[in-house]
Short mmCIF file of C-alpha atoms in Angstrom, two decimals:
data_model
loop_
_atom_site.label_atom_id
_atom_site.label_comp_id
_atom_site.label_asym_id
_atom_site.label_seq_id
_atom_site.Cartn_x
_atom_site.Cartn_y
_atom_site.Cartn_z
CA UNK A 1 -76.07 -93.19 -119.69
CA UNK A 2 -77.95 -90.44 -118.31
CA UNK A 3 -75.25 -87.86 -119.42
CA UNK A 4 -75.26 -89.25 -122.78
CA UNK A 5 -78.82 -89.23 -123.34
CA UNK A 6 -79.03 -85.44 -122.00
CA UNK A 7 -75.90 -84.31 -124.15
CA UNK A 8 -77.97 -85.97 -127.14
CA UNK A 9 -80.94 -84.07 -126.33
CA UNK A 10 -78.67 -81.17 -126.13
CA UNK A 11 -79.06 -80.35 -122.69
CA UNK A 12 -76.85 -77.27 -121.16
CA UNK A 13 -75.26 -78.70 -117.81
CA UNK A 14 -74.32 -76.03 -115.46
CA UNK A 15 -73.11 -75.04 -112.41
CA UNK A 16 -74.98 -73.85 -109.31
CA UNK A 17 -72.81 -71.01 -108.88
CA UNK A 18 -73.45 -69.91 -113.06
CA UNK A 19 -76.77 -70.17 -112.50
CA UNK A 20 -77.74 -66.85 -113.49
CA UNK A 21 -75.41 -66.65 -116.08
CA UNK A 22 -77.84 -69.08 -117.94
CA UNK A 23 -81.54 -67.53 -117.49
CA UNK A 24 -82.20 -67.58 -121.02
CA UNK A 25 -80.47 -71.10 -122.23
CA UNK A 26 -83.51 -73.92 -123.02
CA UNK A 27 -82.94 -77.43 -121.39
CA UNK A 28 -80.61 -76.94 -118.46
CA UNK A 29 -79.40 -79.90 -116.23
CA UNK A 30 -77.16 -79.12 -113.03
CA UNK A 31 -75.76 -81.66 -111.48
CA UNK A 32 -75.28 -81.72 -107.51
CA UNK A 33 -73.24 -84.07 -105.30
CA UNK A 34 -73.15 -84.73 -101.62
CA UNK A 35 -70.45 -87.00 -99.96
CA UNK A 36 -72.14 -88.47 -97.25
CA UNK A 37 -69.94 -91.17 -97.11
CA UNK A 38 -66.67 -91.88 -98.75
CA UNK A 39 -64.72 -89.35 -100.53
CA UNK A 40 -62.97 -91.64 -102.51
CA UNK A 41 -66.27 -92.79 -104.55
CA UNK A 42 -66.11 -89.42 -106.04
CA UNK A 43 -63.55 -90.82 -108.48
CA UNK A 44 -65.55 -92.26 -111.17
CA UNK A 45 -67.82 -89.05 -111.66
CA UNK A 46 -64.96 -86.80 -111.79
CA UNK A 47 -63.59 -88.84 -114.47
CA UNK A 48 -67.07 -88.69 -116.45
CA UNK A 49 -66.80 -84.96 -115.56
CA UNK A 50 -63.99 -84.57 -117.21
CA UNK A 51 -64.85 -86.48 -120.04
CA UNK A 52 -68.08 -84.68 -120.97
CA UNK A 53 -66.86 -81.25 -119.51
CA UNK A 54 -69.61 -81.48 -116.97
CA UNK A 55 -69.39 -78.47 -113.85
CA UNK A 56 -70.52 -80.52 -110.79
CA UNK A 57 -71.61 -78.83 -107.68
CA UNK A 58 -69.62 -81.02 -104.53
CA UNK A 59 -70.85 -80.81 -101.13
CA UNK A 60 -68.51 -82.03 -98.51
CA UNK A 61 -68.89 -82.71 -94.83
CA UNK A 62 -66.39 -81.80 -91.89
CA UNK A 63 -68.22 -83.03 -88.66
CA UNK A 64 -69.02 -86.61 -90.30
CA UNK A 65 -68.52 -90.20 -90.80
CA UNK A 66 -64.95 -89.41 -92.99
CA UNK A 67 -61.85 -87.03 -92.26
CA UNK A 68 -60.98 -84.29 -94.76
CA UNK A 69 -57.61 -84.45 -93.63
CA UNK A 70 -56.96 -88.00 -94.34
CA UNK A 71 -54.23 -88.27 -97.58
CA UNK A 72 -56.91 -89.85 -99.97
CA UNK A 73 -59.70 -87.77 -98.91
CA UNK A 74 -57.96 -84.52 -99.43
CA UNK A 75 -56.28 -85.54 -102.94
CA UNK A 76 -59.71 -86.49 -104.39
CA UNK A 77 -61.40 -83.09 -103.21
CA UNK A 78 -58.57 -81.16 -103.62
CA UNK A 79 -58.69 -82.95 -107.67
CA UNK A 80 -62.63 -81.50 -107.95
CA UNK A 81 -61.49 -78.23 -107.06
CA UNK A 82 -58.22 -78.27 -109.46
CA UNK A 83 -61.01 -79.27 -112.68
CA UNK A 84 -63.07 -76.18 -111.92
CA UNK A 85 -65.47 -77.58 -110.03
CA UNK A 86 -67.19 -75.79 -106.61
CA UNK A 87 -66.71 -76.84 -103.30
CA UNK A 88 -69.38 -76.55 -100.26
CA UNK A 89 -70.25 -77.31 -96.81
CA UNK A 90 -72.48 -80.41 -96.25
CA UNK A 91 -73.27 -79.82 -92.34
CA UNK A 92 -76.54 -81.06 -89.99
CA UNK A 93 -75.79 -78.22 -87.61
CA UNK A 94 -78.57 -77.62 -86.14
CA UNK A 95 -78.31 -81.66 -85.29
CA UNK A 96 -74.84 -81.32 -84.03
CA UNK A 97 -76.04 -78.60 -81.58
CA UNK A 98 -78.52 -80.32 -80.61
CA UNK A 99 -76.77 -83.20 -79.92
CA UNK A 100 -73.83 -81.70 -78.35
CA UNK A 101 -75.76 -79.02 -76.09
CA UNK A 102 -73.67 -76.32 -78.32
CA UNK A 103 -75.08 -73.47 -80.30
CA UNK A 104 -76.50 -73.81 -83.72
CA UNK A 105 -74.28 -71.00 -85.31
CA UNK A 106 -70.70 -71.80 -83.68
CA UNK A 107 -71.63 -75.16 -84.88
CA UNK A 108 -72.06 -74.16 -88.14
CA UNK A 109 -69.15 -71.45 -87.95
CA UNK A 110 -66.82 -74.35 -86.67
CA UNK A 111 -67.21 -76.35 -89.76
CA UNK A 112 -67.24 -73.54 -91.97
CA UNK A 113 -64.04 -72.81 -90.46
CA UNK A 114 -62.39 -75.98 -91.39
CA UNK A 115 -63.23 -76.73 -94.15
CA UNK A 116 -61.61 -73.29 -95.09
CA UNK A 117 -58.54 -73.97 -94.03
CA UNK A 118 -57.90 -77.12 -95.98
CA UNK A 119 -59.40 -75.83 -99.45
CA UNK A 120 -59.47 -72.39 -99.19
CA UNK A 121 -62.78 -70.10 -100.40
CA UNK A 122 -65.71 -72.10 -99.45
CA UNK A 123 -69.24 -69.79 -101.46
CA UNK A 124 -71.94 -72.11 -100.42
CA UNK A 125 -73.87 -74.75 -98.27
CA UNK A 126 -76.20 -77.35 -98.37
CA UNK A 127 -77.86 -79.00 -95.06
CA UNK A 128 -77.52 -82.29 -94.29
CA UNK A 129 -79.54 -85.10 -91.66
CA UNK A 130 -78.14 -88.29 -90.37
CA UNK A 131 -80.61 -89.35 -87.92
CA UNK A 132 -83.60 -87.06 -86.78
CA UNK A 133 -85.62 -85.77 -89.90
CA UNK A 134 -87.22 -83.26 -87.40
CA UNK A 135 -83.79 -81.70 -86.73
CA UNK A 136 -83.59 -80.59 -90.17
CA UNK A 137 -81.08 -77.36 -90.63
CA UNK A 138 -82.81 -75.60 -93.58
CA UNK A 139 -85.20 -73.74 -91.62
CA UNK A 140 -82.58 -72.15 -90.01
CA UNK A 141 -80.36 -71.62 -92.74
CA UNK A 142 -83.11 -69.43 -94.37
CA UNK A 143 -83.74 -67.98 -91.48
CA UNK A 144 -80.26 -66.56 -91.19
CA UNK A 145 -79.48 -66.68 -94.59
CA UNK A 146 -78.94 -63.23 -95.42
CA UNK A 147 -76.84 -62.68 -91.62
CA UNK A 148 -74.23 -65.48 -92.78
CA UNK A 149 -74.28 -64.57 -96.20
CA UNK A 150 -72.45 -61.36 -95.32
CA UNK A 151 -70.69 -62.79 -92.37
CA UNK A 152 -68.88 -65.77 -94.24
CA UNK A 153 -69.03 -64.02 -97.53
CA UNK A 154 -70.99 -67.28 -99.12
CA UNK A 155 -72.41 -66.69 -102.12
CA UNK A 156 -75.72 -69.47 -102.24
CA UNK A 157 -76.89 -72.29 -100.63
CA UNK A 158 -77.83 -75.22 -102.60
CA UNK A 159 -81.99 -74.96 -101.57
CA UNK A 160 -82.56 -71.60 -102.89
CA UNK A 161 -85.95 -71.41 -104.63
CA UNK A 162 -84.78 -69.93 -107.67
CA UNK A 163 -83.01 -73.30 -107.99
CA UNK A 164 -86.53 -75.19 -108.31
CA UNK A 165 -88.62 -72.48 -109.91
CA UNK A 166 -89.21 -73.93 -113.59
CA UNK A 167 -86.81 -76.90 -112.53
CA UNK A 168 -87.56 -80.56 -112.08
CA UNK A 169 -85.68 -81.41 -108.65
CA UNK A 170 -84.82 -85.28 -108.49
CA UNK A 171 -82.85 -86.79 -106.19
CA UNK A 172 -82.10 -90.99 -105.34
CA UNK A 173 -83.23 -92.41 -102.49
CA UNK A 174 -83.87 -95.67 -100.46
CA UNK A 175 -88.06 -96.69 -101.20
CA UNK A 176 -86.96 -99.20 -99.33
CA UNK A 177 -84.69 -99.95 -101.74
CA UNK A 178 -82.66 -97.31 -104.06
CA UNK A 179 -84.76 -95.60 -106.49
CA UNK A 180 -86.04 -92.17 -107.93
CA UNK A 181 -87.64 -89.61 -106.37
CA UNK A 182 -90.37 -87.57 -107.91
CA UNK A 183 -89.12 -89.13 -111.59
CA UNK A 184 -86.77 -90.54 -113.54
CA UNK A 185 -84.09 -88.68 -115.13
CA UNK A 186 -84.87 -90.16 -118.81
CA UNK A 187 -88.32 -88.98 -118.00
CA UNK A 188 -87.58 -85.72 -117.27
CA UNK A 189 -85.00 -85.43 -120.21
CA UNK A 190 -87.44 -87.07 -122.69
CA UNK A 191 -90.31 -84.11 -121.39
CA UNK A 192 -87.81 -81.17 -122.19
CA UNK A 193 -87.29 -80.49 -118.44
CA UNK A 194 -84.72 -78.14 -116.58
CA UNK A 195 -83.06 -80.45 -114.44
CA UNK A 196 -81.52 -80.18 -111.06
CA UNK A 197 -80.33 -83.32 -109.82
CA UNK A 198 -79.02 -84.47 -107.08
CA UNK A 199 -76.94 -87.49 -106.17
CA UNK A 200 -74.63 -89.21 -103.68
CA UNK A 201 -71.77 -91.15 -105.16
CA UNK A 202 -70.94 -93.84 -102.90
CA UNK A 203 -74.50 -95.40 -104.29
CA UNK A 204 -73.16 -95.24 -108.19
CA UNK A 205 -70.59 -98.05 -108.61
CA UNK A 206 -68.52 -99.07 -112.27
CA UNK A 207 -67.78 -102.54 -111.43
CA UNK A 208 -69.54 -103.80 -108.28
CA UNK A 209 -71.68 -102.17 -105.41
CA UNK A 210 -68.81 -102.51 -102.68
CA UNK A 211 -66.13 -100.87 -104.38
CA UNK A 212 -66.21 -97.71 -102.31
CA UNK A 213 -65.77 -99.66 -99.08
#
């Protein structure tokens, strides 16, 4: 529905990576996911993807809660990547190496690393927090932005400020149940807004809520 109603309104959905490519377009959505949890809910947006020739922006984690490796986990990334869509690290380093009395850049280059192998040329990264919100790896990222940029030849990560300069950023999230943050999509759409949104897909269901489990 929210697709529909942004097509209507003839909204120009792009890509993080083609974001420059699109300075001067009016009405721009981009669309972001992170799989937090279960690879295999990515299914039903790829298909809408597809359908409405959508670019989606996937973030994918290595040292979490799923296994890359795993058959069905690999086949559903590996089908994002074959439609054109771009692949990047979803890692809580700084977490990790705090958690694991490790340092906060092998961490980071470990994951990097793997992720990699299985899917080749990884350009980007977005930070990610399971349980302390203090341990939060953004600060560090932009710390050392411009060190790993070169290093790992990435390209952008996903909290860039160009990315929210004359955008309206609007993610889900639990309020203490799931809702909007900041404002509704149809809001935003119905105000002429440049979009970037972000969601996670194991919270977006077709038939029923436990699907993805």
């Amino acid at each position: 529905k929210i697709i529909k109603t942004a097509k209507n309104n003839n909204y120009k959905f792009i890509g993080l990576k083609d974001f420059n490519k699109f300075k001067n377009i009016k009405k721009k959505f981009i669309l972001r996911l992170d799989i937090d949890f279960y690879p295999k809910s990515l299914r039903g947006i790829l298909d809408i993807s597809k359908k409405f020739k959508i670019p989606l922006t996937i973030y994918v984690r290595v040292a979490g809660p799923y296994n890359i490796f795993w058959y069905e986990n690999y086949q559903i990334i590996k089908e994002a990547i074959d439609q054109g869509h771009t692949i990047g690290l979803h890692s809580n380093n700084v977490e990790r190496a705090k958690l694991l009395k490790k340092n906060n850049a092998k961490c980071f280059e470990e994951e990097l690393i793997a992720l990699k192998e299985v899917f080749g040329k990884i350009i980007t990264f977005a930070p990610h927090r399971d349980f302390n919100y203090m341990e939060n790896s953004l600060p560090w990222i932009e710390k050392n932005w411009l060190n790993l940029k070169k290093k790992y030849n990435l390209k952008f990560h996903a909290y860039e400020k160009k990315f929210f300069k004359n955008f309206t950023y609007i993610n889900e999230g639990m309020n203490p149940h799931l809702t909007w943050r900041n404002m509704a999509p149809e809001s935003a759409i119905r105000q002429k807004k440049n979009i970037y949104m972000l969601i996670h897909p194991h919270w977006w269901f077709e038939k029923n809520p436990h699907e993805h489990y």
